[in-house]
């Protein structure tokens, strides 16, 4: 017979990820001015191996965020730990699609991914203004999508999101 007074219910804190965005510019005016208005959160988690290890540059990026919004700059390896120990609503930003795939491989549960800004460089196909994707990136998005993660392309909140099926047709 168990003693109910001695039983403890485990309370698990973890982040409530409201938006996952791929944006090579990371934190910039568009994120602050537009996305935080349509998707208000208490915390931004920026995942980048370079910035996550550079305190000086992290401080510069933090200055671009409005007061009242906390910011964590973390490496891919630290992201799950930070998210698992954060009891906040979160806007997660990564510089590239590959980072999102690595996060999922490390056990981070991403509800959906908004591909917002990927530069139009050689070897990439322009999907919409500000978003160009290579075949390798499309394959990574396909892998993420096969895990049940909704993929959309949407450079700004005022522009309708492009479905992953429409992205594949453009490639």
Tab-separated table of N, CA and C in Angstrom:
chain	number	residue	atom	x	y	z
A	1	UNK	N	0.822	-1.171	0.000
A	1	UNK	CA	0.000	0.000	0.000
A	1	UNK	C	0.874	1.246	0.000
A	2	UNK	N	0.566	2.167	-0.859
A	2	UNK	CA	1.396	3.367	-0.943
A	2	UNK	C	0.890	4.446	-0.009
A	3	UNK	N	1.800	5.223	0.447
A	3	UNK	CA	1.485	6.342	1.309
A	3	UNK	C	1.441	7.598	0.445
A	4	UNK	N	0.242	8.170	0.271
A	4	UNK	CA	0.077	9.309	-0.615
A	4	UNK	C	0.856	10.529	-0.140
A	5	UNK	N	1.095	10.629	1.161
A	5	UNK	CA	1.852	11.775	1.667
A	5	UNK	C	3.313	11.725	1.231
A	6	UNK	N	3.828	10.527	0.957
A	6	UNK	CA	5.222	10.389	0.566
A	6	UNK	C	5.429	10.394	-0.949
A	7	UNK	N	4.337	10.286	-1.692
A	7	UNK	CA	4.451	10.295	-3.148
A	7	UNK	C	4.611	11.731	-3.630
A	8	UNK	N	5.479	11.896	-4.586
A	8	UNK	CA	5.677	13.224	-5.162
A	8	UNK	C	5.375	13.162	-6.649
A	9	UNK	N	4.587	14.083	-7.068
A	9	UNK	CA	4.347	14.188	-8.497
A	9	UNK	C	5.491	15.005	-9.093
A	10	UNK	N	6.074	14.461	-10.126
A	10	UNK	CA	7.166	15.178	-10.774
A	10	UNK	C	6.573	16.274	-11.657
A	11	UNK	N	6.972	17.488	-11.396
A	11	UNK	CA	6.533	18.610	-12.195
A	11	UNK	C	7.680	18.966	-13.119
A	12	UNK	N	7.420	18.904	-14.395
A	12	UNK	CA	8.472	19.150	-15.367
A	12	UNK	C	8.260	20.515	-16.004
A	13	UNK	N	9.280	21.344	-15.912
A	13	UNK	CA	9.206	22.619	-16.601
A	13	UNK	C	9.857	22.458	-17.959
A	14	UNK	N	9.340	23.141	-18.922
A	14	UNK	CA	9.989	23.182	-20.225
A	14	UNK	C	9.361	24.299	-21.041
A	15	UNK	N	10.108	24.763	-22.002
A	15	UNK	CA	9.679	25.875	-22.828
A	15	UNK	C	8.448	25.514	-23.654
A	16	UNK	N	7.616	26.512	-23.871
A	16	UNK	CA	6.511	26.382	-24.809
A	16	UNK	C	6.947	27.143	-26.065
A	17	UNK	N	7.399	26.399	-27.053
A	17	UNK	CA	7.917	27.020	-28.273
A	17	UNK	C	6.739	27.490	-29.120
A	18	UNK	N	6.651	28.812	-29.286
A	18	UNK	CA	5.559	29.416	-30.053
A	18	UNK	C	5.908	29.572	-31.533
A	19	UNK	N	7.191	29.796	-31.819
A	19	UNK	CA	7.620	29.988	-33.197
A	19	UNK	C	9.070	29.562	-33.338
A	20	UNK	N	9.349	28.805	-34.397
A	20	UNK	CA	10.716	28.446	-34.768
A	20	UNK	C	10.954	29.083	-36.129
A	21	UNK	N	11.975	29.904	-36.208
A	21	UNK	CA	12.238	30.639	-37.451
A	21	UNK	C	13.676	30.442	-37.904
A	22	UNK	N	13.840	30.184	-39.201
A	22	UNK	CA	15.153	30.166	-39.828
A	22	UNK	C	15.346	31.540	-40.453
A	23	UNK	N	16.373	32.238	-39.985
A	23	UNK	CA	16.644	33.588	-40.482
A	23	UNK	C	18.134	33.853	-40.330
A	24	UNK	N	18.846	33.922	-41.450
A	24	UNK	CA	20.300	34.076	-41.383
A	24	UNK	C	20.722	35.373	-40.712
A	25	UNK	N	19.800	36.338	-40.589
A	25	UNK	CA	20.113	37.615	-39.934
A	25	UNK	C	19.958	37.521	-38.419
A	26	UNK	N	19.356	36.418	-37.949
A	26	UNK	CA	19.123	36.162	-36.529
A	26	UNK	C	18.214	37.223	-35.935
A	27	UNK	N	18.677	37.993	-34.972
A	27	UNK	CA	17.839	39.037	-34.365
A	27	UNK	C	18.108	40.329	-35.117
A	28	UNK	N	17.049	40.922	-35.631
A	28	UNK	CA	17.162	42.178	-36.368
A	28	UNK	C	15.836	42.906	-36.268
A	29	UNK	N	15.745	44.070	-36.865
A	29	UNK	CA	14.554	44.905	-36.744
A	29	UNK	C	13.263	44.215	-37.126
A	30	UNK	N	13.299	43.398	-38.182
A	30	UNK	CA	12.076	42.719	-38.621
A	30	UNK	C	11.563	41.766	-37.555
A	31	UNK	N	12.457	41.039	-36.918
A	31	UNK	CA	12.034	40.121	-35.857
A	31	UNK	C	11.392	40.918	-34.723
A	32	UNK	N	12.081	41.960	-34.302
A	32	UNK	CA	11.591	42.750	-33.173
A	32	UNK	C	10.289	43.464	-33.537
A	33	UNK	N	10.280	44.140	-34.677
A	33	UNK	CA	9.137	44.974	-35.027
A	33	UNK	C	7.906	44.189	-35.467
A	34	UNK	N	8.103	43.081	-36.148
A	34	UNK	CA	6.953	42.391	-36.729
A	34	UNK	C	6.608	41.073	-36.057
A	35	UNK	N	7.568	40.177	-35.972
A	35	UNK	CA	7.244	38.835	-35.477
A	35	UNK	C	6.862	38.828	-34.007
A	36	UNK	N	7.520	39.634	-33.185
A	36	UNK	CA	7.158	39.647	-31.766
A	36	UNK	C	5.776	40.245	-31.538
A	37	UNK	N	5.309	41.077	-32.463
A	37	UNK	CA	3.952	41.631	-32.336
A	37	UNK	C	2.892	40.584	-32.652
A	38	UNK	N	3.143	39.751	-33.662
A	38	UNK	CA	2.153	38.725	-34.015
A	38	UNK	C	2.333	37.450	-33.196
A	39	UNK	N	3.494	37.301	-32.597
A	39	UNK	CA	3.785	36.119	-31.786
A	39	UNK	C	4.513	36.549	-30.510
A	40	UNK	N	3.788	37.191	-29.594
A	40	UNK	CA	4.453	37.665	-28.374
A	40	UNK	C	4.944	36.500	-27.513
A	41	UNK	N	6.166	36.632	-27.051
A	41	UNK	CA	6.775	35.620	-26.185
A	41	UNK	C	7.536	36.330	-25.081
A	42	UNK	N	7.911	35.571	-24.064
A	42	UNK	CA	8.714	36.135	-22.976
A	42	UNK	C	10.207	35.922	-23.199
A	43	UNK	N	10.559	35.011	-24.129
A	43	UNK	CA	11.974	34.677	-24.295
A	43	UNK	C	12.285	34.352	-25.759
A	44	UNK	N	13.432	34.836	-26.206
A	44	UNK	CA	13.984	34.441	-27.500
A	44	UNK	C	15.166	33.531	-27.208
A	45	UNK	N	15.184	32.383	-27.878
A	45	UNK	CA	16.331	31.488	-27.783
A	45	UNK	C	16.959	31.454	-29.170
A	46	UNK	N	18.145	32.018	-29.255
A	46	UNK	CA	18.884	32.062	-30.504
A	46	UNK	C	19.904	30.934	-30.472
A	47	UNK	N	19.820	30.022	-31.445
A	47	UNK	CA	20.712	28.863	-31.481
A	47	UNK	C	21.733	29.066	-32.593
A	48	UNK	N	22.974	29.240	-32.176
A	48	UNK	CA	24.056	29.438	-33.120
A	48	UNK	C	25.361	29.085	-32.425
A	49	UNK	N	26.120	28.175	-33.010
A	49	UNK	CA	27.351	27.719	-32.357
A	49	UNK	C	28.383	28.827	-32.192
A	50	UNK	N	28.431	29.784	-33.122
A	50	UNK	CA	29.402	30.882	-32.998
A	50	UNK	C	28.957	31.872	-31.922
A	51	UNK	N	27.721	32.384	-32.040
A	51	UNK	CA	27.238	33.369	-31.062
A	51	UNK	C	27.082	32.769	-29.670
A	52	UNK	N	26.703	31.497	-29.626
A	52	UNK	CA	26.527	30.842	-28.330
A	52	UNK	C	27.817	30.745	-27.542
A	53	UNK	N	28.932	30.946	-28.229
A	53	UNK	CA	30.246	30.883	-27.579
A	53	UNK	C	30.935	32.251	-27.524
A	54	UNK	N	30.246	33.310	-27.938
A	54	UNK	CA	30.848	34.636	-28.019
A	54	UNK	C	30.036	35.626	-27.181
A	55	UNK	N	30.468	35.842	-25.958
A	55	UNK	CA	29.718	36.686	-25.027
A	55	UNK	C	29.586	38.122	-25.538
A	56	UNK	N	30.652	38.673	-26.133
A	56	UNK	CA	30.617	40.045	-26.624
A	56	UNK	C	29.545	40.215	-27.710
A	57	UNK	N	29.559	39.344	-28.731
A	57	UNK	CA	28.572	39.441	-29.813
A	57	UNK	C	27.164	39.139	-29.309
A	58	UNK	N	27.053	38.237	-28.358
A	58	UNK	CA	25.744	37.943	-27.766
A	58	UNK	C	25.153	39.191	-27.135
A	59	UNK	N	25.985	39.952	-26.442
A	59	UNK	CA	25.508	41.186	-25.808
A	59	UNK	C	25.012	42.189	-26.847
A	60	UNK	N	25.680	42.269	-27.983
A	60	UNK	CA	25.258	43.177	-29.049
A	60	UNK	C	23.877	42.769	-29.578
A	61	UNK	N	23.679	41.490	-29.828
A	61	UNK	CA	22.381	41.016	-30.321
A	61	UNK	C	21.281	41.255	-29.284
A	62	UNK	N	21.590	41.084	-28.032
A	62	UNK	CA	20.589	41.278	-26.973
A	62	UNK	C	20.084	42.710	-26.922
A	63	UNK	N	20.908	43.660	-27.344
A	63	UNK	CA	20.494	45.069	-27.342
A	63	UNK	C	19.369	45.338	-28.345
A	64	UNK	N	19.185	44.473	-29.327
A	64	UNK	CA	18.160	44.671	-30.355
A	64	UNK	C	16.774	44.194	-29.909
A	65	UNK	N	16.695	43.602	-28.737
A	65	UNK	CA	15.441	43.014	-28.256
A	65	UNK	C	14.759	43.982	-27.295
A	66	UNK	N	13.429	44.122	-27.399
A	66	UNK	CA	12.733	45.049	-26.500
A	66	UNK	C	12.843	44.629	-25.032
A	67	UNK	N	12.814	45.621	-24.168
A	67	UNK	CA	12.847	45.348	-22.727
A	67	UNK	C	11.686	44.433	-22.366
A	68	UNK	N	11.937	43.528	-21.440
A	68	UNK	CA	10.903	42.595	-21.013
A	68	UNK	C	10.966	41.258	-21.730
A	69	UNK	N	11.762	41.166	-22.785
A	69	UNK	CA	11.945	39.900	-23.497
A	69	UNK	C	13.340	39.390	-23.167
A	70	UNK	N	13.402	38.240	-22.523
A	70	UNK	CA	14.698	37.641	-22.198
A	70	UNK	C	15.283	36.987	-23.446
A	71	UNK	N	16.603	36.906	-23.480
A	71	UNK	CA	17.288	36.308	-24.628
A	71	UNK	C	18.338	35.329	-24.134
A	72	UNK	N	18.348	34.143	-24.731
A	72	UNK	CA	19.406	33.162	-24.507
A	72	UNK	C	20.098	32.932	-25.835
A	73	UNK	N	21.417	33.023	-25.838
A	73	UNK	CA	22.223	32.681	-27.014
A	73	UNK	C	22.917	31.375	-26.665
A	74	UNK	N	22.591	30.318	-27.394
A	74	UNK	CA	23.110	29.006	-27.027
A	74	UNK	C	23.660	28.267	-28.237
A	75	UNK	N	24.554	27.339	-27.953
A	75	UNK	CA	25.048	26.445	-28.992
A	75	UNK	C	24.016	25.340	-29.223
A	76	UNK	N	24.173	24.623	-30.315
A	76	UNK	CA	23.274	23.501	-30.602
A	76	UNK	C	23.299	22.500	-29.450
A	77	UNK	N	24.490	22.228	-28.926
A	77	UNK	CA	24.617	21.241	-27.845
A	77	UNK	C	23.927	21.675	-26.552
A	78	UNK	N	23.795	22.970	-26.304
A	78	UNK	CA	23.175	23.458	-25.065
A	78	UNK	C	21.681	23.750	-25.206
A	79	UNK	N	21.179	23.778	-26.432
A	79	UNK	CA	19.805	24.210	-26.678
A	79	UNK	C	18.768	23.374	-25.934
A	80	UNK	N	18.860	22.055	-26.017
A	80	UNK	CA	17.859	21.207	-25.361
A	80	UNK	C	17.842	21.446	-23.860
A	81	UNK	N	19.007	21.535	-23.249
A	81	UNK	CA	19.091	21.776	-21.808
A	81	UNK	C	18.429	23.102	-21.434
A	82	UNK	N	18.712	24.138	-22.204
A	82	UNK	CA	18.126	25.452	-21.925
A	82	UNK	C	16.609	25.404	-22.088
A	83	UNK	N	16.134	24.808	-23.182
A	83	UNK	CA	14.693	24.729	-23.417
A	83	UNK	C	13.990	23.869	-22.370
A	84	UNK	N	14.625	22.777	-21.959
A	84	UNK	CA	14.028	21.890	-20.958
A	84	UNK	C	13.959	22.536	-19.575
A	85	UNK	N	14.766	23.556	-19.348
A	85	UNK	CA	14.801	24.214	-18.038
A	85	UNK	C	14.263	25.634	-18.077
A	86	UNK	N	13.481	25.942	-19.100
A	86	UNK	CA	12.894	27.259	-19.259
A	86	UNK	C	11.382	27.138	-19.193
A	87	UNK	N	10.787	27.825	-18.260
A	87	UNK	CA	9.331	27.820	-18.133
A	87	UNK	C	8.794	29.125	-18.719
A	88	UNK	N	8.965	29.275	-20.023
A	88	UNK	CA	8.580	30.499	-20.716
A	88	UNK	C	8.009	30.157	-22.077
A	89	UNK	N	7.334	31.140	-22.666
A	89	UNK	CA	6.987	31.042	-24.076
A	89	UNK	C	8.223	31.474	-24.851
A	90	UNK	N	8.510	30.760	-25.943
A	90	UNK	CA	9.793	30.934	-26.623
A	90	UNK	C	9.617	31.136	-28.125
A	91	UNK	N	10.419	32.040	-28.652
A	91	UNK	CA	10.628	32.233	-30.087
A	91	UNK	C	12.042	31.734	-30.331
A	92	UNK	N	12.186	30.613	-31.043
A	92	UNK	CA	13.487	30.015	-31.299
A	92	UNK	C	13.940	30.432	-32.700
A	93	UNK	N	15.164	30.950	-32.790
A	93	UNK	CA	15.697	31.406	-34.069
A	93	UNK	C	17.007	30.674	-34.356
A	94	UNK	N	17.125	30.184	-35.589
A	94	UNK	CA	18.399	29.606	-36.030
A	94	UNK	C	18.803	30.277	-37.335
A	95	UNK	N	20.086	30.240	-37.614
A	95	UNK	CA	20.627	30.887	-38.805
A	95	UNK	C	20.325	30.091	-40.071
A	96	UNK	N	20.168	28.764	-39.915
A	96	UNK	CA	20.004	27.937	-41.108
A	96	UNK	C	19.173	26.692	-40.829
A	97	UNK	N	18.787	26.032	-41.895
A	97	UNK	CA	17.949	24.832	-41.831
A	97	UNK	C	18.703	23.687	-41.173
A	98	UNK	N	19.991	23.589	-41.454
A	98	UNK	CA	20.797	22.511	-40.877
A	98	UNK	C	20.774	22.542	-39.347
A	99	UNK	N	20.782	23.727	-38.765
A	99	UNK	CA	20.711	23.844	-37.303
A	99	UNK	C	19.410	23.243	-36.781
A	100	UNK	N	18.308	23.494	-37.466
A	100	UNK	CA	17.022	22.911	-37.045
A	100	UNK	C	17.074	21.392	-37.062
A	101	UNK	N	17.662	20.832	-38.115
A	101	UNK	CA	17.781	19.374	-38.202
A	101	UNK	C	18.638	18.843	-37.057
A	102	UNK	N	19.750	19.506	-36.771
A	102	UNK	CA	20.619	19.071	-35.673
A	102	UNK	C	19.900	19.163	-34.328
A	103	UNK	N	19.083	20.182	-34.139
A	103	UNK	CA	18.320	20.310	-32.886
A	103	UNK	C	17.380	19.119	-32.712
A	104	UNK	N	16.678	18.760	-33.778
A	104	UNK	CA	15.754	17.620	-33.716
A	104	UNK	C	16.524	16.336	-33.443
A	105	UNK	N	17.673	16.176	-34.069
A	105	UNK	CA	18.506	14.981	-33.840
A	105	UNK	C	18.976	14.910	-32.388
A	106	UNK	N	19.086	16.054	-31.714
A	106	UNK	CA	19.499	16.087	-30.303
A	106	UNK	C	18.309	16.015	-29.352
A	107	UNK	N	17.101	15.818	-29.904
A	107	UNK	CA	15.932	15.611	-29.058
A	107	UNK	C	15.070	16.826	-28.801
A	108	UNK	N	15.334	17.941	-29.454
A	108	UNK	CA	14.488	19.125	-29.303
A	108	UNK	C	13.236	18.919	-30.148
A	109	UNK	N	12.081	19.109	-29.537
A	109	UNK	CA	10.816	18.945	-30.250
A	109	UNK	C	10.394	20.276	-30.843
A	110	UNK	N	10.412	20.341	-32.168
A	110	UNK	CA	10.009	21.551	-32.869
A	110	UNK	C	8.605	21.331	-33.433
A	111	UNK	N	7.647	22.180	-33.068
A	111	UNK	CA	6.284	21.978	-33.551
A	111	UNK	C	6.121	22.299	-35.034
A	112	UNK	N	6.853	23.295	-35.501
A	112	UNK	CA	6.784	23.745	-36.894
A	112	UNK	C	8.028	24.588	-37.144
A	113	UNK	N	8.342	24.787	-38.419
A	113	UNK	CA	9.489	25.628	-38.763
A	113	UNK	C	9.052	26.628	-39.821
A	114	UNK	N	9.314	27.898	-39.527
A	114	UNK	CA	9.051	28.993	-40.440
A	114	UNK	C	10.385	29.357	-41.085
A	115	UNK	N	10.528	29.075	-42.366
A	115	UNK	CA	11.748	29.444	-43.081
A	115	UNK	C	11.522	30.868	-43.575
A	116	UNK	N	12.290	31.798	-43.005
A	116	UNK	CA	11.991	33.201	-43.238
A	116	UNK	C	12.997	33.971	-44.048
A	117	UNK	N	14.255	33.704	-43.894
A	117	UNK	CA	15.265	34.452	-44.641
A	117	UNK	C	16.481	33.555	-44.865
A	118	UNK	N	16.646	33.154	-46.121
A	118	UNK	CA	17.796	32.352	-46.533
A	118	UNK	C	18.329	33.038	-47.785
A	119	UNK	N	19.593	33.464	-47.768
A	119	UNK	CA	20.101	34.284	-48.870
A	119	UNK	C	20.122	33.561	-50.214
A	120	UNK	N	19.914	34.345	-51.277
A	120	UNK	CA	19.921	33.810	-52.633
A	120	UNK	C	21.363	33.763	-53.125
A	121	UNK	N	21.983	32.624	-52.899
A	121	UNK	CA	23.376	32.417	-53.294
A	121	UNK	C	23.428	31.353	-54.378
A	122	UNK	N	24.580	31.210	-54.974
A	122	UNK	CA	24.757	30.217	-56.031
A	122	UNK	C	24.356	28.825	-55.532
A	123	UNK	N	23.630	28.103	-56.374
A	123	UNK	CA	23.215	26.758	-56.027
A	123	UNK	C	21.874	26.704	-55.302
A	124	UNK	N	21.231	27.854	-55.135
A	124	UNK	CA	19.922	27.904	-54.471
A	124	UNK	C	18.867	28.423	-55.435
A	125	UNK	N	17.654	27.958	-55.226
A	125	UNK	CA	16.523	28.393	-56.047
A	125	UNK	C	15.667	29.349	-55.229
A	126	UNK	N	15.341	30.498	-55.821
A	126	UNK	CA	14.522	31.497	-55.144
A	126	UNK	C	13.089	30.974	-55.017
A	127	UNK	N	12.605	30.892	-53.787
A	127	UNK	CA	11.243	30.410	-53.526
A	127	UNK	C	10.285	31.595	-53.473
A	128	UNK	N	10.703	32.639	-52.767
A	128	UNK	CA	9.961	33.895	-52.658
A	128	UNK	C	10.963	34.961	-52.238
A	129	UNK	N	10.548	36.180	-52.184
A	129	UNK	CA	11.446	37.271	-51.816
A	129	UNK	C	12.159	36.950	-50.502
A	130	UNK	N	13.493	36.942	-50.570
A	130	UNK	CA	14.281	36.730	-49.357
A	130	UNK	C	14.521	35.286	-48.957
A	131	UNK	N	13.973	34.331	-49.707
A	131	UNK	CA	14.135	32.920	-49.343
A	131	UNK	C	14.545	32.105	-50.567
A	132	UNK	N	15.765	31.576	-50.516
A	132	UNK	CA	16.281	30.713	-51.576
A	132	UNK	C	16.795	29.429	-50.932
A	133	UNK	N	16.486	28.303	-51.531
A	133	UNK	CA	16.785	27.008	-50.918
A	133	UNK	C	17.570	26.133	-51.885
A	134	UNK	N	18.588	25.462	-51.364
A	134	UNK	CA	19.357	24.508	-52.156
A	134	UNK	C	18.681	23.137	-52.109
A	135	UNK	N	19.109	22.246	-52.971
A	135	UNK	CA	18.570	20.886	-52.953
A	135	UNK	C	18.896	20.209	-51.620
A	136	UNK	N	20.105	20.437	-51.103
A	136	UNK	CA	20.493	19.852	-49.811
A	136	UNK	C	19.562	20.346	-48.694
A	137	UNK	N	19.244	21.632	-48.719
A	137	UNK	CA	18.336	22.185	-47.703
A	137	UNK	C	16.926	21.638	-47.876
A	138	UNK	N	16.496	21.472	-49.123
A	138	UNK	CA	15.184	20.872	-49.367
A	138	UNK	C	15.138	19.460	-48.800
A	139	UNK	N	16.209	18.692	-48.986
A	139	UNK	CA	16.273	17.332	-48.440
A	139	UNK	C	16.188	17.354	-46.907
A	140	UNK	N	16.861	18.328	-46.286
A	140	UNK	CA	16.786	18.444	-44.818
A	140	UNK	C	15.374	18.788	-44.383
A	141	UNK	N	14.724	19.698	-45.116
A	141	UNK	CA	13.340	20.061	-44.792
A	141	UNK	C	12.419	18.861	-44.972
A	142	UNK	N	12.677	18.065	-45.989
A	142	UNK	CA	11.882	16.847	-46.218
A	142	UNK	C	12.028	15.890	-45.038
A	143	UNK	N	13.250	15.748	-44.536
A	143	UNK	CA	13.479	14.887	-43.374
A	143	UNK	C	12.737	15.411	-42.145
A	144	UNK	N	12.796	16.713	-41.930
A	144	UNK	CA	12.081	17.324	-40.798
A	144	UNK	C	10.572	17.143	-40.964
A	145	UNK	N	10.078	17.353	-42.167
A	145	UNK	CA	8.654	17.200	-42.443
A	145	UNK	C	8.199	15.760	-42.225
A	146	UNK	N	9.071	14.794	-42.562
A	146	UNK	CA	8.720	13.378	-42.384
A	146	UNK	C	8.598	13.012	-40.901
A	147	UNK	N	9.143	13.853	-40.028
A	147	UNK	CA	9.036	13.629	-38.577
A	147	UNK	C	7.803	14.321	-37.999
A	148	UNK	N	6.942	14.844	-38.877
A	148	UNK	CA	5.704	15.474	-38.425
A	148	UNK	C	5.830	16.963	-38.143
A	149	UNK	N	6.926	17.566	-38.549
A	149	UNK	CA	7.135	18.994	-38.321
A	149	UNK	C	6.604	19.757	-39.531
A	150	UNK	N	5.670	20.669	-39.283
A	150	UNK	CA	5.114	21.477	-40.364
A	150	UNK	C	6.166	22.476	-40.838
A	151	UNK	N	6.358	22.543	-42.149
A	151	UNK	CA	7.335	23.449	-42.752
A	151	UNK	C	6.577	24.486	-43.579
A	152	UNK	N	6.874	25.765	-43.341
A	152	UNK	CA	6.324	26.831	-44.173
A	152	UNK	C	7.430	27.824	-44.494
A	153	UNK	N	7.223	28.575	-45.563
A	153	UNK	CA	8.119	29.669	-45.927
A	153	UNK	C	7.303	30.940	-45.798
A	154	UNK	N	7.846	31.886	-45.020
A	154	UNK	CA	7.116	33.129	-44.792
A	154	UNK	C	8.108	34.215	-44.363
A	155	UNK	N	8.533	35.057	-45.316
A	155	UNK	CA	9.523	36.068	-44.963
A	155	UNK	C	9.029	37.091	-43.947
A	156	UNK	N	7.760	37.479	-44.017
A	156	UNK	CA	7.194	38.459	-43.089
A	156	UNK	C	5.789	38.015	-42.689
A	157	UNK	N	5.348	38.392	-41.496
A	157	UNK	CA	4.026	37.943	-41.057
A	157	UNK	C	2.881	38.468	-41.928
A	158	UNK	N	3.085	39.589	-42.611
A	158	UNK	CA	2.030	40.169	-43.453
A	158	UNK	C	1.841	39.393	-44.759
A	159	UNK	N	2.805	38.548	-45.097
A	159	UNK	CA	2.754	37.751	-46.324
A	159	UNK	C	2.258	36.357	-45.967
A	160	UNK	N	1.353	35.835	-46.769
A	160	UNK	CA	0.827	34.495	-46.509
A	160	UNK	C	1.947	33.460	-46.565
A	161	UNK	N	1.866	32.486	-45.685
A	161	UNK	CA	2.856	31.409	-45.638
A	161	UNK	C	2.719	30.530	-46.883
A	162	UNK	N	3.858	30.049	-47.358
A	162	UNK	CA	3.897	29.111	-48.486
A	162	UNK	C	4.072	27.714	-47.904
A	163	UNK	N	3.204	26.799	-48.282
A	163	UNK	CA	3.262	25.431	-47.757
A	163	UNK	C	4.503	24.707	-48.275
A	164	UNK	N	4.871	23.648	-47.587
A	164	UNK	CA	6.023	22.866	-47.999
A	164	UNK	C	5.771	22.199	-49.345
A	165	UNK	N	4.547	21.764	-49.592
A	165	UNK	CA	4.220	21.172	-50.894
A	165	UNK	C	4.455	22.182	-52.016
A	166	UNK	N	4.077	23.440	-51.790
A	166	UNK	CA	4.285	24.484	-52.803
A	166	UNK	C	5.788	24.754	-52.983
A	167	UNK	N	6.552	24.695	-51.905
A	167	UNK	CA	8.003	24.872	-51.991
A	167	UNK	C	8.592	23.772	-52.878
A	168	UNK	N	8.186	22.531	-52.635
A	168	UNK	CA	8.713	21.409	-53.426
A	168	UNK	C	8.371	21.568	-54.906
A	169	UNK	N	7.189	22.081	-55.225
A	169	UNK	CA	6.814	22.280	-56.620
A	169	UNK	C	7.683	23.341	-57.294
A	170	UNK	N	8.132	24.330	-56.517
A	170	UNK	CA	8.974	25.405	-57.070
A	170	UNK	C	10.387	24.935	-57.328
A	171	UNK	N	10.796	23.876	-56.661
A	171	UNK	CA	12.172	23.381	-56.818
A	171	UNK	C	12.295	22.618	-58.113
